[in-house]
CSV table of C-alpha atoms and ligand atoms in Angstrom, one decimal:
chain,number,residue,atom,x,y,z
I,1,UNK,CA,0.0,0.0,0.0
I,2,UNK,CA,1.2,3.7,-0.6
I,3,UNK,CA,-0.6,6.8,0.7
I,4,UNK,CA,-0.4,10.5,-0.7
I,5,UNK,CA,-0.8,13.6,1.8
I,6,UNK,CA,-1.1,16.6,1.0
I,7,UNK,CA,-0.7,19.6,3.2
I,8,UNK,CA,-2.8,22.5,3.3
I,9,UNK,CA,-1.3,24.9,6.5
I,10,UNK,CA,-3.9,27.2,6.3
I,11,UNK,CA,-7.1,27.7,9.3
I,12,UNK,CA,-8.9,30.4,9.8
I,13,UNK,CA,-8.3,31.1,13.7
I,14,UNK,CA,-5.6,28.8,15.6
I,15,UNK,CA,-7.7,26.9,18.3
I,16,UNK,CA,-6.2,26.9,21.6
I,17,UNK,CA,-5.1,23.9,21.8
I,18,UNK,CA,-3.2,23.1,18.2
I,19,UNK,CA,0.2,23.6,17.5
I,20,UNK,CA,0.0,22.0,13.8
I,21,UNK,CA,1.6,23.6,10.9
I,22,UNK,CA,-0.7,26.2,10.1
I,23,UNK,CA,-1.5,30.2,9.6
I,24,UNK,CA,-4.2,31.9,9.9
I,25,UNK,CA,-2.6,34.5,7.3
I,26,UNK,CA,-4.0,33.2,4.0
I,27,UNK,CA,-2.5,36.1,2.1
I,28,UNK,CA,0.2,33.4,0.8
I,29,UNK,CA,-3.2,30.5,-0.5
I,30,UNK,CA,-2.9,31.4,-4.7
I,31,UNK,CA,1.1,31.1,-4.2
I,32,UNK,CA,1.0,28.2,-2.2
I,33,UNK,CA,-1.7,25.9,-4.1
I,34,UNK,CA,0.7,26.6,-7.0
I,35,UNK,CA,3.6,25.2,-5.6
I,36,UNK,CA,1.8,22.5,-4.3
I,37,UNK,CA,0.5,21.6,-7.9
I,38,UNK,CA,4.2,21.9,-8.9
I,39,UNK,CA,5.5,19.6,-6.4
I,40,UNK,CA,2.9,16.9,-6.9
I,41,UNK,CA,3.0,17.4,-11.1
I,42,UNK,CA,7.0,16.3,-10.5
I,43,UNK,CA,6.1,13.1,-8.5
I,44,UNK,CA,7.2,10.1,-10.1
I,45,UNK,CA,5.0,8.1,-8.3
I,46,UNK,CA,1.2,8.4,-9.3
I,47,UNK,CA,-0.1,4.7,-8.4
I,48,UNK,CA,-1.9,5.6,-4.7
I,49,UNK,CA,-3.9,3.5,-2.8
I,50,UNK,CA,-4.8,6.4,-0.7
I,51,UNK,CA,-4.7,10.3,-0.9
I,52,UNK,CA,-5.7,12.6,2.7
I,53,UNK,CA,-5.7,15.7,2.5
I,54,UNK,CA,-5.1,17.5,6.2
I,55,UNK,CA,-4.1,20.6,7.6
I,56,UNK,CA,-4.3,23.1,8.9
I,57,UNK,CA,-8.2,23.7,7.3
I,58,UNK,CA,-7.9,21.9,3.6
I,59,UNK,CA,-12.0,23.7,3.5
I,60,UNK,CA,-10.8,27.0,3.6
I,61,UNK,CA,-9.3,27.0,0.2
I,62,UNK,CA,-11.6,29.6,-2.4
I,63,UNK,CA,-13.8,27.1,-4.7
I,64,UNK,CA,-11.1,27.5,-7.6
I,65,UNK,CA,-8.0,26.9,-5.6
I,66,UNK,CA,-9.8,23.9,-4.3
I,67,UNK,CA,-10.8,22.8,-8.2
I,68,UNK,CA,-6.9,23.5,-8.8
I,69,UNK,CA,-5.8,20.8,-6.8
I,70,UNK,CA,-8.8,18.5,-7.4
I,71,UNK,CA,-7.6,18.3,-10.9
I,72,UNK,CA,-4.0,17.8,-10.3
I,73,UNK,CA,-4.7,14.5,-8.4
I,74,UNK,CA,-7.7,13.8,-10.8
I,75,UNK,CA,-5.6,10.8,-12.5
I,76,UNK,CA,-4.3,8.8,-9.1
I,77,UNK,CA,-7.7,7.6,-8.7
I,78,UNK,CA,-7.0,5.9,-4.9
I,79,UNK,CA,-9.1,3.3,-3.2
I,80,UNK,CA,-9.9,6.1,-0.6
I,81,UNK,CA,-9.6,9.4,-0.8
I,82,UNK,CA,-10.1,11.5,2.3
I,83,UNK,CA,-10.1,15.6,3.0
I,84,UNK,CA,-10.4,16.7,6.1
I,85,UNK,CA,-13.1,19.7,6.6
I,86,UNK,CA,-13.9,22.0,9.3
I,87,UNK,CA,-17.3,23.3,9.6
I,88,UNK,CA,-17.4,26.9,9.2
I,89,UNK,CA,-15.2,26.7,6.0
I,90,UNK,CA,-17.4,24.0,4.4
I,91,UNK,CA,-20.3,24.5,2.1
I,92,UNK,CA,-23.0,23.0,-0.8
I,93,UNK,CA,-20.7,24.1,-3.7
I,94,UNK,CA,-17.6,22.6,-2.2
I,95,UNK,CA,-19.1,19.8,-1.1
I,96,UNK,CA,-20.3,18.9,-4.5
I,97,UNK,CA,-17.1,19.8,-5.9
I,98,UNK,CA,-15.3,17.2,-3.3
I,99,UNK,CA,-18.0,14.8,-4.9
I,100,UNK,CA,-17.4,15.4,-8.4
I,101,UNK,CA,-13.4,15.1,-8.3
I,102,UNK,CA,-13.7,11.9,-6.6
I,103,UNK,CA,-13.4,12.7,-2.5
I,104,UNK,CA,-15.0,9.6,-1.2
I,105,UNK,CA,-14.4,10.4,2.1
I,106,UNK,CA,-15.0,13.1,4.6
I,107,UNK,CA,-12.9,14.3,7.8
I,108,UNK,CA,-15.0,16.4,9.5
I,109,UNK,CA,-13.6,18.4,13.0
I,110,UNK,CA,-16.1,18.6,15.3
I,111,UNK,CA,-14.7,17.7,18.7
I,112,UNK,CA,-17.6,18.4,20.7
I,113,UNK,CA,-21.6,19.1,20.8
I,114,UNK,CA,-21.6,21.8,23.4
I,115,UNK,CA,-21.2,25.1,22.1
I,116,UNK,CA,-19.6,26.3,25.2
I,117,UNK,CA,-17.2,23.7,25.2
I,118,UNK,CA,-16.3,24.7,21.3
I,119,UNK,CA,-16.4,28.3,22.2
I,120,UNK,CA,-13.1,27.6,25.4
I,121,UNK,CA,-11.3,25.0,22.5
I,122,UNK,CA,-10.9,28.3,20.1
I,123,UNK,CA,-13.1,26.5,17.6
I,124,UNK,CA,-14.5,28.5,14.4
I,125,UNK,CA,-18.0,26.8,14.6
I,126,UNK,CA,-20.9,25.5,16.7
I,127,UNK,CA,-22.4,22.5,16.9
I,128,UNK,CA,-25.3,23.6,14.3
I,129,UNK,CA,-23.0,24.7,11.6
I,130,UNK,CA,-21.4,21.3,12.0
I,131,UNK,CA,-24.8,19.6,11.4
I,132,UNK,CA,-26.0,21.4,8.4
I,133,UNK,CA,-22.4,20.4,6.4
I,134,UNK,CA,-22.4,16.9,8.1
I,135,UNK,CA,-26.4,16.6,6.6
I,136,UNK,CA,-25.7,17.9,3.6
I,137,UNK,CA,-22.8,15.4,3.0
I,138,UNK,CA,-25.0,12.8,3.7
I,139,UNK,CA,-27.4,14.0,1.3
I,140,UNK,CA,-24.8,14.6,-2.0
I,141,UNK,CA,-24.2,10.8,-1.4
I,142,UNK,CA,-21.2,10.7,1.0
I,143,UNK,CA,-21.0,7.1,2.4
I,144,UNK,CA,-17.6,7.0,4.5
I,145,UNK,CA,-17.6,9.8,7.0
I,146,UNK,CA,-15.1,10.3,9.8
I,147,UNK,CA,-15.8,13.0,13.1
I,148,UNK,CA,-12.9,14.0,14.9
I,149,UNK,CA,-13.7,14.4,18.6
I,150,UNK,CA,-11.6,15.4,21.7
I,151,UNK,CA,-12.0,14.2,25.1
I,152,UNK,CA,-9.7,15.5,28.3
I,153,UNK,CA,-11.2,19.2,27.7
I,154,UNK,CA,-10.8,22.0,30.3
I,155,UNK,CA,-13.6,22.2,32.9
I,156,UNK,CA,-15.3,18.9,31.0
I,157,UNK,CA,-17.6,16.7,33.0
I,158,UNK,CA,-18.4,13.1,32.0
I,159,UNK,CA,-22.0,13.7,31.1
I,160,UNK,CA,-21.2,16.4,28.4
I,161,UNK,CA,-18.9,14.1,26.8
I,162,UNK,CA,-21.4,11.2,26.7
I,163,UNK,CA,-24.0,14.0,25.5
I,164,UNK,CA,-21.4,14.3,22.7
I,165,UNK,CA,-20.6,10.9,21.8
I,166,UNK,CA,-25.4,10.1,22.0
I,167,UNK,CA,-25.1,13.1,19.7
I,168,UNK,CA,-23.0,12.0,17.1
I,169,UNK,CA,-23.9,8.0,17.2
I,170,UNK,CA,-27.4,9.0,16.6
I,171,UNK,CA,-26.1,11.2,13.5
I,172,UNK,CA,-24.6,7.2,12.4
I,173,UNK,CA,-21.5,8.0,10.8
I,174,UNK,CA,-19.0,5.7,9.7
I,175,UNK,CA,-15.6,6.7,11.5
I,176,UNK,CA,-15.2,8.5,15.0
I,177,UNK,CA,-11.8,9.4,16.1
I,178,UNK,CA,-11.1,10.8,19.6
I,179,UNK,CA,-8.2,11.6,20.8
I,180,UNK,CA,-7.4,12.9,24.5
I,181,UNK,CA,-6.1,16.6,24.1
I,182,UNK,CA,-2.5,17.0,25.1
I,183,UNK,CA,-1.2,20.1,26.2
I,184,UNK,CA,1.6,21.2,23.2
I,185,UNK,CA,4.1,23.9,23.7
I,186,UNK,CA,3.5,27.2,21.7
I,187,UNK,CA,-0.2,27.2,22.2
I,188,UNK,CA,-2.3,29.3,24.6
I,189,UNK,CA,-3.5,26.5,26.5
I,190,UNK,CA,0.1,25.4,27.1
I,191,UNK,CA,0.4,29.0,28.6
I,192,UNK,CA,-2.6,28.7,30.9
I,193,UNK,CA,-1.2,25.0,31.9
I,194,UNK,CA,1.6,26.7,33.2
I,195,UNK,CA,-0.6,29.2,34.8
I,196,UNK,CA,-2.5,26.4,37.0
I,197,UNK,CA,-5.4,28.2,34.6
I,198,UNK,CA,-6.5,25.1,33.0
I,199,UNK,CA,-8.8,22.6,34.7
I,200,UNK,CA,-8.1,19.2,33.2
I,201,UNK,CA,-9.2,16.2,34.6
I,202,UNK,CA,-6.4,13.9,36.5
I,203,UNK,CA,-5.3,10.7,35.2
I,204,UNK,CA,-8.1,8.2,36.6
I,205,UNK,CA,-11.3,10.3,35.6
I,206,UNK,CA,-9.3,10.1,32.2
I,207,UNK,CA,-9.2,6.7,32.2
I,208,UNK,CA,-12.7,6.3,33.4
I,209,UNK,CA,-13.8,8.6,30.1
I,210,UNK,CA,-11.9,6.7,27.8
I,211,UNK,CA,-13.3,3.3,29.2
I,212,UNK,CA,-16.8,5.0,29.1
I,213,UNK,CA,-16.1,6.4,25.2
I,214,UNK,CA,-14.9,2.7,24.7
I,215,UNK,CA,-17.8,0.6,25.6
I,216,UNK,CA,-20.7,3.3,24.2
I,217,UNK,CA,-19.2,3.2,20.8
I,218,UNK,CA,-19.3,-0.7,20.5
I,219,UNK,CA,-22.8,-1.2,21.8
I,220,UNK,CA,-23.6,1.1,19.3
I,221,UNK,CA,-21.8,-1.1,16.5
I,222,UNK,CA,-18.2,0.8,16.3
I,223,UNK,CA,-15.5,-1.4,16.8
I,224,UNK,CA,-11.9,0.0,18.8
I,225,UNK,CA,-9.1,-0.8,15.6
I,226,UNK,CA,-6.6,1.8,16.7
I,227,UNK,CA,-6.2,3.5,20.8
I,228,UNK,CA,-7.9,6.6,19.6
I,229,UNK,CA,-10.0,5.2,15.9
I,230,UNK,CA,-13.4,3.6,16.1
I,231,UNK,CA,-15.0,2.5,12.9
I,232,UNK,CA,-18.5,-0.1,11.6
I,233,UNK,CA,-16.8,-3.0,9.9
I,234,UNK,CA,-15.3,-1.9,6.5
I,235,UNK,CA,-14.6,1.6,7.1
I,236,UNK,CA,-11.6,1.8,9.2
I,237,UNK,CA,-9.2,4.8,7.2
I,238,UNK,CA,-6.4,3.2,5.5
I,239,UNK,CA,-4.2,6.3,4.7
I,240,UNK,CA,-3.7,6.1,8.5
I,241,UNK,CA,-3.3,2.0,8.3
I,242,UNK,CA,-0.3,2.9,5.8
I,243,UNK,CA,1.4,5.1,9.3
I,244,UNK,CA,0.7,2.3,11.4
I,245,UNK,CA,2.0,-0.3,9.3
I,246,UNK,CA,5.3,0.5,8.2
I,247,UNK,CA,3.7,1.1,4.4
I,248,UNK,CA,5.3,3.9,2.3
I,249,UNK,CA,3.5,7.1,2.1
I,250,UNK,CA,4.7,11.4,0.1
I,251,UNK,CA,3.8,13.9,1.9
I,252,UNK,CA,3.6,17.2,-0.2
I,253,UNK,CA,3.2,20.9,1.2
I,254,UNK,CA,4.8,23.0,3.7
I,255,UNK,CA,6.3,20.3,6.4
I,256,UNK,CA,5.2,17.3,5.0
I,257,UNK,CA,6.7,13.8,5.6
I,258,UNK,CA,7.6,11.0,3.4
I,259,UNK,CA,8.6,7.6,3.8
I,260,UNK,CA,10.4,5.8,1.6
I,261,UNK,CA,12.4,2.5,1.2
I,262,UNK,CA,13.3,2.8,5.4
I,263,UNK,CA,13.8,6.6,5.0
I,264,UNK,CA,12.2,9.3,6.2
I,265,UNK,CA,12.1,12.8,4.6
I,266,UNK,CA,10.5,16.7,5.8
I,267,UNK,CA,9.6,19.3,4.0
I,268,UNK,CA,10.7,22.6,5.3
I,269,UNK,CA,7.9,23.9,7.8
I,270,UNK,CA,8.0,27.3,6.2
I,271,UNK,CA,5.5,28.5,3.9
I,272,UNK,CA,7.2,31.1,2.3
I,273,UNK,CA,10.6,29.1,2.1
I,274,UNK,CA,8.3,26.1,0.7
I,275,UNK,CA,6.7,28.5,-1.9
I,276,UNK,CA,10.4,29.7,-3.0
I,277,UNK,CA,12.1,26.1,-2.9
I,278,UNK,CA,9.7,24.7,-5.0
I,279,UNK,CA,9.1,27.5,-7.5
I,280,UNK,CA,13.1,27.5,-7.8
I,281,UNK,CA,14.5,24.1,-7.3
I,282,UNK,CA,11.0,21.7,-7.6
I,283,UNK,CA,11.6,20.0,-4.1
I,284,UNK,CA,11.8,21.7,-0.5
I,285,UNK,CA,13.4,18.4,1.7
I,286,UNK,CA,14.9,19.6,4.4
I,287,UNK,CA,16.0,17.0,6.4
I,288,UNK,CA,16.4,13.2,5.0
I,289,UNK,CA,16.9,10.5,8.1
I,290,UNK,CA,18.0,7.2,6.8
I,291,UNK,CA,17.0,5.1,9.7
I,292,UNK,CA,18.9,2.2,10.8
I,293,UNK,CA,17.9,-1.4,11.4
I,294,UNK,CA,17.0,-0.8,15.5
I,295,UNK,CA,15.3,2.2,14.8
I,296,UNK,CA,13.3,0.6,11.9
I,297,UNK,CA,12.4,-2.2,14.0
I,298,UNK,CA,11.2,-0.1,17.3
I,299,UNK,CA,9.2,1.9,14.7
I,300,UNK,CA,7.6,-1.2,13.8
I,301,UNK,CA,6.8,-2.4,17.1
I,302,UNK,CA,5.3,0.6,18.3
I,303,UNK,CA,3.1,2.4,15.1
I,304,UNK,CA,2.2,-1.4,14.9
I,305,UNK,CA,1.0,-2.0,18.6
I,306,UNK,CA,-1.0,1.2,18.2
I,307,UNK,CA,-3.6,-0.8,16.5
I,308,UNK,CA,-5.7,-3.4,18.0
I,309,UNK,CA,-4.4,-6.1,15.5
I,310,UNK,CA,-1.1,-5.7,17.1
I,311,UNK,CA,2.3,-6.5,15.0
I,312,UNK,CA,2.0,-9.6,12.7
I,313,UNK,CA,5.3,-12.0,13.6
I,314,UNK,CA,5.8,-12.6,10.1
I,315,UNK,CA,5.5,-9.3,9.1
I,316,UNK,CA,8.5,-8.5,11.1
I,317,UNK,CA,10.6,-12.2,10.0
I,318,UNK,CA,9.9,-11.0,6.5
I,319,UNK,CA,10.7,-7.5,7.0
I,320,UNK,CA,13.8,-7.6,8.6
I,321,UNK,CA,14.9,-11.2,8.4
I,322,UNK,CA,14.7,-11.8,12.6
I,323,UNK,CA,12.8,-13.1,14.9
I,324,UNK,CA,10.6,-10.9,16.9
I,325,UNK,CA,11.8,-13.1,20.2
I,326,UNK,CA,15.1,-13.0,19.2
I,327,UNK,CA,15.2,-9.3,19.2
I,328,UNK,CA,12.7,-8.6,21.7
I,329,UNK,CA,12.0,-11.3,23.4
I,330,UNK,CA,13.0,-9.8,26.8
I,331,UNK,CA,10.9,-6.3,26.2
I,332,UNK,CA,8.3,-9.1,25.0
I,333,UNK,CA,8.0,-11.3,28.0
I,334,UNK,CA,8.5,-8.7,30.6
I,335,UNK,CA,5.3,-6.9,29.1
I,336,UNK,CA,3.0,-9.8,28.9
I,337,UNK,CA,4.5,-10.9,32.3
I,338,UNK,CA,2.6,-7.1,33.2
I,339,UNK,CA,-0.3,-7.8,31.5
I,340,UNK,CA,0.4,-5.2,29.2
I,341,UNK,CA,0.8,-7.0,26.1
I,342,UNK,CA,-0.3,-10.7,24.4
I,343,UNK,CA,0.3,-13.4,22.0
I,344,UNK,CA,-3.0,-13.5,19.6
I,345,UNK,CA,-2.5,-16.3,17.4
I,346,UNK,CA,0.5,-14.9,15.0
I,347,UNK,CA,0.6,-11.6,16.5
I,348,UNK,CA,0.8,-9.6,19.1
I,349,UNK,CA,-0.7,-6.8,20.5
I,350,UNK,CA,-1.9,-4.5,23.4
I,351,UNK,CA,-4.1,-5.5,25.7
I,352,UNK,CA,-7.1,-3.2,28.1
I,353,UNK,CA,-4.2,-2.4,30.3
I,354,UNK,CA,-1.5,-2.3,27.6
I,355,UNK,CA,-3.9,0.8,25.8
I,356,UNK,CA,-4.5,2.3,28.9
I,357,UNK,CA,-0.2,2.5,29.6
I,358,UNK,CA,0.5,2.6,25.6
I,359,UNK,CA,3.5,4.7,26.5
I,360,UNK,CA,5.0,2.7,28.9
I,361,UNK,CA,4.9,0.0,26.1
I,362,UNK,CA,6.0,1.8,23.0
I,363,UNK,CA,9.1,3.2,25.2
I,364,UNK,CA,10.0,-0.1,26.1
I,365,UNK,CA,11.0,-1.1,22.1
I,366,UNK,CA,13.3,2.1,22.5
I,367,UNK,CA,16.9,0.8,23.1
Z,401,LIG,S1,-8.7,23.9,12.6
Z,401,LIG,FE1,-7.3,22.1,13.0
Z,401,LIG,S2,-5.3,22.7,12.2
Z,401,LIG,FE2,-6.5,24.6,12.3
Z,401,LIG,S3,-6.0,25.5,14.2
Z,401,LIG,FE3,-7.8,24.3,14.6
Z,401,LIG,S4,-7.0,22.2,15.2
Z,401,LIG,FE4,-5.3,23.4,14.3
């Protein structure tokens, strides 16, 4: 499998909490979407099984910036081909301009269902403008939906967060991701963190909301395949898969990765330095890590363990011509010996307790 992403590092307001590659200064949007073109146009690649486009706010590109790119990727014709969209910056004609070049899947950032909640995140949009795009999706004959959601939010009680999760089950989409918010440096609510100005909840009540989130989304029919990734059967993303399982992926835009034949490769982060590399040599790399055998292998073991499959033993034999025990049977038995891990047939992978502690597990394939 190879996946294509493409980087669009524009939003219109930061949200508190986000310290992704992005401006709000969209000044730079006609420049930039024309470098873009030019860096995907001298691909050599062009066989995808995936394309995502993330940001940043991909949605807040004008209708014929959008149409620009749309064509340049018109010919890849992927399996799956995801954007990510935030309300507020989403609309009829785009949507059916999504539909037309082939987007068969939606992203869509919502995080949570009470307004108030949106309002202390930073966030453009309420709950309603979320639900007029997310309908209207539905209705142009979108079939694979994902809504991001966020859990771990300042002055959040459980019940708001199961309000959220009733509200967007009933809504039936196909994909729910939520992720706990982590507190990033260079953001404002890093600044209030240090403040003692942000109420978060302590470890067990996360715990206890992640077990809740858990258990409500399979009784209603989505089943757990990655810590933070919930999906019906069928509709798990598999641009993310590719992270996860050691697959290849290009990333193009303003600080995008690649990974290629065990190395890894970044754009520069800077827009107008991307804009000028790529208008005047035709790539913008900036840094190129070849990475060795051990750092391969950990990188394995832990993007792999992230989903519920675990790491296939096979996989790993074939890849890099060991044996999983040989080269980690210590790690291996110490973290089953803690319940943290187990053998499933030809693979192995995280248990309750092992998701609860992933860290402790991913740094233990860290030598
Ligand atoms: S919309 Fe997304 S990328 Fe943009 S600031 Fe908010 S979280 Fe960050």
């Amino acid at each position: 499998m190879k996946g294509l992403y493409i980087h669009i590092p524009f939003c219109k307001s930061k949200c508190y909490y986000c310290d992704f590659n992005s401006i709000v200064n969209t000044e730079y949007q006609d420049e930039y979407i024309e470098a873009l073109i030019r860096e995907i146009n001298l691909l050599e690649e062009k066989n995808f099984d995936t394309i995502f486009i993330g940001g940043g706010t991909p949605t807040i590109l004008s209708i014929k910036n959008l149409e620009k790119l749309l064509r340049t990727v018109k010919e890849f014709t992927p399996k799956e081909f995801t954007i990510e969209a935030n309300p507020g910056t989403l609309n009829l004609e785009k949507l059916n301009m999504l539909k037309k070049y082939g987007v068969n899947r939606l992203s869509i950032g919502l995080q949570s269902t009470d307004n108030k909640v949106l309002k202390k995140l930073g966030r453009i949009h309420t709950y309603e403008q979320f639900l007029i795009n997310f309908k209207d999706a539905k209705s142009l004959g979108f079939k694979n939906i994902n809504v991001d959601l966020m859990f771990n939010l300042p002055d959040q009680n459980v019940n708001e967060f199961i309000e959220t999760l009733l509200n967007v089950i009933k809504l039936e989409p196909q994909h729910i991701s939520c992720y706990s918010l982590i507190i990033e440096e260079d953001t404002r609510f890093y600044n209030l963190y240090q403040n003692d100005e942000l109420n978060l909840l302590d470890e067990e009540e996360e715990r206890l909301l992640y077990h809740t989130m858990i258990n409500l989304l399979k009784e209603n029919g989505y089943n757990q395949y990655e810590i933070s990734n919930f999906a019906k059967i069928g509709y798990e993303c598999r641009h993310n898969i590719i992270y996860w399982s050691d697959d290849e992926y290009i990333g193009v835009g303003a600080g995008a990765h690649s990974y290629i034949n065990g190395i890894r490769y970044s754009n520069v982060k800077d827009i107008k330095k991307y804009i000028y590399n790529i208008k005047n040599y035709g790539n913008a790399i900036e840094e190129k890590n070849i990475l060795t055998k051990e750092e391969h292998m950990a990188e394995f073991m832990f993007l792999g363990l992230r989903m519920n499959c675990g790491i296939n033993i096979n996989k790993f034999k074939s890849k890099f011509n060991e044996d999983v025990m040989q080269v980690y049977g210590n790690e291996i038995l110490d973290l089953i010996d803690k319940g943290l891990i187990e053998k499933y047939g030809e693979n192995i992978r995280l248990t309750e307790k092992g998701r609860d502690l992933s860290n402790l597990v991913f740094v233990s394939f860290l030598k």
